[in-house]
């Protein structure tokens, strides 16, 4: 059991998530990932919503798409 915990913690240290920043292209983010010594293994996209009140009702309107990369150490 102890060896499994050590392996999981070591595995977590070799993984990192990167977010494509505002004003940054996906290619720029991938270059940044490579420069830090990681390789992407999964791309995820999440919508970002903003709450707007219309006619007394609150509506959630999509504002942008958040792009995340899960990576592993090379």
PDB file of C-alpha atoms in Angstrom:
ATOM      1  CA  UNK A   1       0.000   0.000   0.000  1.00  0.00           C
ATOM      2  CA  UNK A   2       2.812   2.398   0.902  1.00  0.00           C
ATOM      3  CA  UNK A   3       4.594   1.813  -2.415  1.00  0.00           C
ATOM      4  CA  UNK A   4       1.382   2.636  -4.271  1.00  0.00           C
ATOM      5  CA  UNK A   5       1.118   5.971  -2.431  1.00  0.00           C
ATOM      6  CA  UNK A   6       4.712   6.821  -3.281  1.00  0.00           C
ATOM      7  CA  UNK A   7       4.101   5.949  -6.934  1.00  0.00           C
ATOM      8  CA  UNK A   8       0.924   8.080  -7.072  1.00  0.00           C
ATOM      9  CA  UNK A   9       2.664  11.079  -5.510  1.00  0.00           C
ATOM     10  CA  UNK A  10       5.614  10.683  -7.885  1.00  0.00           C
ATOM     11  CA  UNK A  11       3.195  10.452 -10.786  1.00  0.00           C
ATOM     12  CA  UNK A  12       1.453  13.658  -9.669  1.00  0.00           C
ATOM     13  CA  UNK A  13       4.815  15.465  -9.560  1.00  0.00           C
ATOM     14  CA  UNK A  14       5.355  14.523 -13.211  1.00  0.00           C
ATOM     15  CA  UNK A  15       1.984  15.950 -14.278  1.00  0.00           C
ATOM     16  CA  UNK A  16       0.988  19.591 -14.708  1.00  0.00           C
ATOM     17  CA  UNK A  17      -1.951  21.519 -16.170  1.00  0.00           C
ATOM     18  CA  UNK A  18      -1.463  24.475 -18.486  1.00  0.00           C
ATOM     19  CA  UNK A  19      -4.125  27.015 -19.434  1.00  0.00           C
ATOM     20  CA  UNK A  20      -4.103  29.002 -22.661  1.00  0.00           C
ATOM     21  CA  UNK A  21      -3.916  32.575 -21.356  1.00  0.00           C
ATOM     22  CA  UNK A  22      -5.917  35.520 -22.687  1.00  0.00           C
ATOM     23  CA  UNK A  23      -4.206  36.882 -25.790  1.00  0.00           C
ATOM     24  CA  UNK A  24      -2.100  33.731 -26.166  1.00  0.00           C
ATOM     25  CA  UNK A  25      -2.473  31.381 -29.111  1.00  0.00           C
ATOM     26  CA  UNK A  26      -2.615  27.608 -28.700  1.00  0.00           C
ATOM     27  CA  UNK A  27       0.745  27.357 -30.485  1.00  0.00           C
ATOM     28  CA  UNK A  28       2.285  29.790 -27.986  1.00  0.00           C
ATOM     29  CA  UNK A  29       0.953  27.687 -25.101  1.00  0.00           C
ATOM     30  CA  UNK A  30       2.319  24.492 -26.667  1.00  0.00           C
ATOM     31  CA  UNK A  31       5.731  26.162 -27.029  1.00  0.00           C
ATOM     32  CA  UNK A  32       5.594  27.177 -23.359  1.00  0.00           C
ATOM     33  CA  UNK A  33       4.735  23.582 -22.407  1.00  0.00           C
ATOM     34  CA  UNK A  34       7.704  22.295 -24.418  1.00  0.00           C
ATOM     35  CA  UNK A  35      10.082  24.884 -22.940  1.00  0.00           C
ATOM     36  CA  UNK A  36       9.158  23.735 -19.416  1.00  0.00           C
ATOM     37  CA  UNK A  37       9.945  20.138 -20.361  1.00  0.00           C
ATOM     38  CA  UNK A  38       6.416  18.738 -20.615  1.00  0.00           C
ATOM     39  CA  UNK A  39       4.434  17.038 -23.361  1.00  0.00           C
ATOM     40  CA  UNK A  40       0.627  17.421 -23.725  1.00  0.00           C
ATOM     41  CA  UNK A  41      -1.426  14.261 -23.247  1.00  0.00           C
ATOM     42  CA  UNK A  42      -4.960  15.683 -23.127  1.00  0.00           C
ATOM     43  CA  UNK A  43      -6.756  18.849 -24.244  1.00  0.00           C
ATOM     44  CA  UNK A  44      -9.881  20.020 -22.423  1.00  0.00           C
ATOM     45  CA  UNK A  45     -12.250  22.869 -23.165  1.00  0.00           C
ATOM     46  CA  UNK A  46     -14.609  24.410 -20.639  1.00  0.00           C
ATOM     47  CA  UNK A  47     -17.138  27.162 -21.283  1.00  0.00           C
ATOM     48  CA  UNK A  48     -16.953  30.283 -19.117  1.00  0.00           C
ATOM     49  CA  UNK A  49     -20.341  31.846 -18.352  1.00  0.00           C
ATOM     50  CA  UNK A  50     -21.445  35.299 -17.230  1.00  0.00           C
ATOM     51  CA  UNK A  51     -24.694  35.894 -15.370  1.00  0.00           C
ATOM     52  CA  UNK A  52     -26.899  38.581 -16.926  1.00  0.00           C
ATOM     53  CA  UNK A  53     -30.242  39.831 -15.613  1.00  0.00           C
ATOM     54  CA  UNK A  54     -32.943  40.207 -18.271  1.00  0.00           C
ATOM     55  CA  UNK A  55     -36.543  41.049 -17.460  1.00  0.00           C
ATOM     56  CA  UNK A  56     -36.028  40.101 -13.812  1.00  0.00           C
ATOM     57  CA  UNK A  57     -34.530  36.716 -14.678  1.00  0.00           C
ATOM     58  CA  UNK A  58     -30.902  35.681 -14.395  1.00  0.00           C
ATOM     59  CA  UNK A  59     -29.480  34.041 -17.487  1.00  0.00           C
ATOM     60  CA  UNK A  60     -26.085  32.466 -17.960  1.00  0.00           C
ATOM     61  CA  UNK A  61     -24.470  33.529 -21.227  1.00  0.00           C
ATOM     62  CA  UNK A  62     -21.284  31.863 -22.543  1.00  0.00           C
ATOM     63  CA  UNK A  63     -18.502  34.454 -22.694  1.00  0.00           C
ATOM     64  CA  UNK A  64     -15.444  32.470 -23.769  1.00  0.00           C
ATOM     65  CA  UNK A  65     -13.924  29.006 -23.964  1.00  0.00           C
ATOM     66  CA  UNK A  66     -11.200  28.038 -21.470  1.00  0.00           C
ATOM     67  CA  UNK A  67      -8.618  25.667 -22.980  1.00  0.00           C
ATOM     68  CA  UNK A  68      -6.535  23.469 -20.656  1.00  0.00           C
ATOM     69  CA  UNK A  69      -3.797  20.961 -21.407  1.00  0.00           C
ATOM     70  CA  UNK A  70      -2.928  18.067 -19.113  1.00  0.00           C
ATOM     71  CA  UNK A  71       0.767  17.296 -19.529  1.00  0.00           C
ATOM     72  CA  UNK A  72       3.411  14.846 -18.392  1.00  0.00           C
ATOM     73  CA  UNK A  73       7.101  15.381 -17.858  1.00  0.00           C
ATOM     74  CA  UNK A  74       9.239  14.364 -20.864  1.00  0.00           C
TER      75      UNK A  74
END
